[in-house]
CSV table of C-alpha atoms in Angstrom, one decimal:
chain,number,residue,atom,x,y,z
A,1,UNK,CA,137.0,127.8,135.6
A,2,UNK,CA,135.7,127.6,132.1
A,3,UNK,CA,132.2,126.6,131.2
A,4,UNK,CA,132.5,123.0,130.0
A,5,UNK,CA,128.8,122.4,129.2
A,6,UNK,CA,128.4,120.1,126.3
A,7,UNK,CA,125.9,121.3,123.7
A,8,UNK,CA,124.3,118.9,121.3
A,9,UNK,CA,125.5,119.3,117.7
A,10,UNK,CA,122.6,120.3,115.6
A,11,UNK,CA,122.3,118.2,112.5
A,12,UNK,CA,120.5,120.0,109.8
A,13,UNK,CA,119.0,118.3,106.9
A,14,UNK,CA,120.8,119.6,103.8
A,15,UNK,CA,118.4,121.7,101.7
A,16,UNK,CA,118.5,119.3,98.7
A,17,UNK,CA,116.0,118.0,96.3
A,18,UNK,CA,117.4,114.4,96.4
A,19,UNK,CA,114.5,113.1,98.6
A,20,UNK,CA,112.1,114.8,96.1
A,21,UNK,CA,113.4,112.9,93.1
A,22,UNK,CA,111.4,109.7,93.5
A,23,UNK,CA,108.0,111.5,93.9
A,24,UNK,CA,108.9,113.8,91.0
A,25,UNK,CA,110.0,110.9,88.7
A,26,UNK,CA,107.0,108.8,89.5
A,27,UNK,CA,104.6,111.7,89.0
A,28,UNK,CA,106.3,112.5,85.7
A,29,UNK,CA,105.9,108.8,84.6
A,30,UNK,CA,102.2,108.9,85.6
A,31,UNK,CA,101.6,112.1,83.5
A,32,UNK,CA,103.5,110.8,80.5
A,33,UNK,CA,101.9,107.3,80.8
A,34,UNK,CA,98.4,108.8,80.8
A,35,UNK,CA,99.2,111.0,77.8
A,36,UNK,CA,100.7,108.1,75.8
A,37,UNK,CA,97.8,105.8,76.7
A,38,UNK,CA,95.3,108.5,75.7
A,39,UNK,CA,97.2,109.0,72.4
A,40,UNK,CA,97.7,105.4,71.4
A,41,UNK,CA,94.4,103.9,72.7
A,42,UNK,CA,91.8,104.1,70.0
A,43,UNK,CA,88.9,106.1,71.6
A,44,UNK,CA,85.7,104.1,71.8
A,45,UNK,CA,83.4,107.0,71.6
A,46,UNK,CA,81.2,105.2,74.1
A,47,UNK,CA,80.3,107.3,77.1
A,48,UNK,CA,80.9,106.2,80.6
A,49,UNK,CA,78.2,107.8,82.7
A,50,UNK,CA,76.7,107.9,86.1
A,51,UNK,CA,73.0,107.6,86.8
A,52,UNK,CA,71.2,110.9,87.3
A,53,UNK,CA,72.9,112.9,84.6
A,54,UNK,CA,71.5,113.8,81.2
A,55,UNK,CA,74.7,112.7,79.4
A,56,UNK,CA,78.4,112.2,79.8
A,57,UNK,CA,79.3,115.8,79.2
A,58,UNK,CA,76.9,117.0,81.9
A,59,UNK,CA,78.3,114.3,84.3
A,60,UNK,CA,81.8,115.5,83.6
A,61,UNK,CA,80.9,119.1,84.0
A,62,UNK,CA,79.2,118.6,87.4
A,63,UNK,CA,81.8,116.2,88.9
A,64,UNK,CA,84.6,118.5,87.8
A,65,UNK,CA,82.7,121.5,89.3
A,66,UNK,CA,82.4,119.5,92.6
A,67,UNK,CA,86.1,118.7,92.5
A,68,UNK,CA,86.9,122.4,91.8
A,69,UNK,CA,84.8,123.6,94.7
A,70,UNK,CA,86.5,121.1,97.0
A,71,UNK,CA,89.8,122.3,95.6
A,72,UNK,CA,88.8,125.8,96.9
A,73,UNK,CA,88.2,124.2,100.3
A,74,UNK,CA,91.7,122.6,99.9
A,75,UNK,CA,93.3,126.0,99.2
A,76,UNK,CA,91.6,127.7,102.1
A,77,UNK,CA,92.4,124.9,104.6
A,78,UNK,CA,96.0,124.8,103.4
A,79,UNK,CA,96.3,128.5,104.0
A,80,UNK,CA,95.0,128.0,107.5
A,81,UNK,CA,97.3,125.0,108.2
A,82,UNK,CA,100.4,126.9,106.9
A,83,UNK,CA,99.5,129.9,109.1
A,84,UNK,CA,98.7,132.3,106.2
A,85,UNK,CA,95.2,132.7,107.6
A,86,UNK,CA,94.9,132.9,111.3
A,87,UNK,CA,92.1,130.6,112.5
A,88,UNK,CA,92.1,128.3,115.5
A,89,UNK,CA,90.2,125.3,114.2
A,90,UNK,CA,91.4,122.0,115.4
A,91,UNK,CA,89.7,120.0,112.7
A,92,UNK,CA,91.2,121.9,109.7
A,93,UNK,CA,93.6,119.1,109.0
A,94,UNK,CA,90.8,116.6,108.7
A,95,UNK,CA,88.8,119.0,106.5
A,96,UNK,CA,91.9,119.3,104.2
A,97,UNK,CA,92.4,115.6,104.0
A,98,UNK,CA,88.8,114.7,103.4
A,99,UNK,CA,88.0,117.4,100.9
A,100,UNK,CA,91.1,116.3,99.0
A,101,UNK,CA,90.0,112.7,99.0
A,102,UNK,CA,86.5,113.4,97.9
A,103,UNK,CA,87.7,115.9,95.2
A,104,UNK,CA,90.1,113.2,93.8
A,105,UNK,CA,87.3,110.6,93.8
A,106,UNK,CA,85.1,112.9,91.9
A,107,UNK,CA,87.8,113.2,89.1
A,108,UNK,CA,88.1,109.5,88.6
A,109,UNK,CA,84.9,108.9,86.5
A,110,UNK,CA,85.7,112.0,84.5
A,111,UNK,CA,89.3,110.9,83.7
A,112,UNK,CA,88.1,107.3,82.9
A,113,UNK,CA,85.6,108.7,80.4
A,114,UNK,CA,88.1,111.1,78.9
A,115,UNK,CA,90.7,108.4,78.4
A,116,UNK,CA,88.4,105.6,77.4
A,117,UNK,CA,85.9,107.3,75.2
A,118,UNK,CA,87.8,110.3,73.9
A,119,UNK,CA,91.6,109.8,74.3
A,120,UNK,CA,94.2,112.5,74.2
A,121,UNK,CA,93.3,115.0,71.5
A,122,UNK,CA,95.4,117.8,70.0
A,123,UNK,CA,93.2,119.1,67.1
A,124,UNK,CA,91.3,121.8,69.0
A,125,UNK,CA,93.4,124.2,71.2
A,126,UNK,CA,90.9,124.0,74.2
A,127,UNK,CA,90.8,120.2,74.1
A,128,UNK,CA,94.6,120.0,73.7
A,129,UNK,CA,95.1,122.2,76.7
A,130,UNK,CA,92.5,120.2,78.6
A,131,UNK,CA,94.2,116.9,77.7
A,132,UNK,CA,97.6,118.1,78.7
A,133,UNK,CA,96.3,119.6,82.0
A,134,UNK,CA,94.6,116.3,82.8
A,135,UNK,CA,97.8,114.4,82.5
A,136,UNK,CA,99.7,117.0,84.4
A,137,UNK,CA,97.1,117.0,87.2
A,138,UNK,CA,97.4,113.3,87.9
A,139,UNK,CA,101.2,113.5,87.6
A,140,UNK,CA,101.5,116.4,90.1
A,141,UNK,CA,98.9,114.9,92.4
A,142,UNK,CA,100.9,111.6,92.5
A,143,UNK,CA,104.1,113.6,93.3
A,144,UNK,CA,102.3,115.4,96.1
A,145,UNK,CA,100.9,112.2,97.6
A,146,UNK,CA,104.3,110.5,97.5
A,147,UNK,CA,105.9,113.5,99.0
A,148,UNK,CA,103.6,113.7,102.1
A,149,UNK,CA,105.3,110.9,104.1
A,150,UNK,CA,108.9,111.8,103.1
A,151,UNK,CA,111.2,113.5,105.5
A,152,UNK,CA,114.0,115.9,104.5
A,153,UNK,CA,112.1,117.6,101.8
A,154,UNK,CA,112.6,121.3,101.3
A,155,UNK,CA,109.9,123.4,103.0
A,156,UNK,CA,108.5,124.6,99.7
A,157,UNK,CA,107.7,121.1,98.4
A,158,UNK,CA,104.2,120.6,99.6
A,159,UNK,CA,103.0,124.2,99.0
A,160,UNK,CA,104.3,124.1,95.5
A,161,UNK,CA,102.9,120.7,94.6
A,162,UNK,CA,99.6,121.6,96.2
A,163,UNK,CA,99.5,124.9,94.3
A,164,UNK,CA,100.3,123.2,91.0
A,165,UNK,CA,97.6,120.6,91.7
A,166,UNK,CA,95.1,123.4,92.4
A,167,UNK,CA,96.2,125.3,89.2
A,168,UNK,CA,95.9,122.2,87.1
A,169,UNK,CA,92.4,121.4,88.5
A,170,UNK,CA,91.4,125.1,87.9
A,171,UNK,CA,92.6,124.9,84.3
A,172,UNK,CA,90.7,121.6,83.9
A,173,UNK,CA,87.5,123.2,85.2
A,174,UNK,CA,87.9,126.2,83.0
A,175,UNK,CA,88.5,124.1,79.8
A,176,UNK,CA,85.6,121.7,80.6
A,177,UNK,CA,82.9,122.7,83.0
A,178,UNK,CA,83.1,126.4,82.5
A,179,UNK,CA,83.1,125.9,78.7
A,180,UNK,CA,80.2,123.4,79.0
A,181,UNK,CA,78.1,125.7,81.2
A,182,UNK,CA,78.7,128.8,79.0
A,183,UNK,CA,78.4,127.0,75.6
A,184,UNK,CA,75.8,124.3,76.1
A,185,UNK,CA,74.1,125.6,79.2
A,186,UNK,CA,73.5,124.5,82.8
A,187,UNK,CA,72.0,121.0,82.6
A,188,UNK,CA,71.9,118.0,84.9
């Protein structure tokens, strides 16, 4: 007698980037759209500020610093969630989601001020890099958020998009907050 057990056929998702195209295209459109808007919009020069800060630059420096510190929490919690750091904390997913939400919210007044009052600028290298990183940050963040609910994506998708988001925010912090604190000083 032969063994006639029926084994289920394993269907593997092809390792393709096709499901990734929509988030990537939409993220690219967001980045380009912000850059174009920032370039063609005539900067008003008027500061958008929040109460409690001495000025718009101080507000931007502190909010970006808060977002950057939360991005460090994001990096740590992602390393735990992906098993790169061995910790058994059942709330790590919630920490990751909420630190990301708050970090993103902190960037909104900064981005609004940059786009509305200053626009995209290319005359000073630091400011040009900052402008390009700002557009890239929102584009890659959009691609990451749109990729979260999608099935069939390659396993590297979220770590790469999360890493690029972290790198962009780090670059934004270095070209704005770090510059502000080391050039103008630590002010509220």
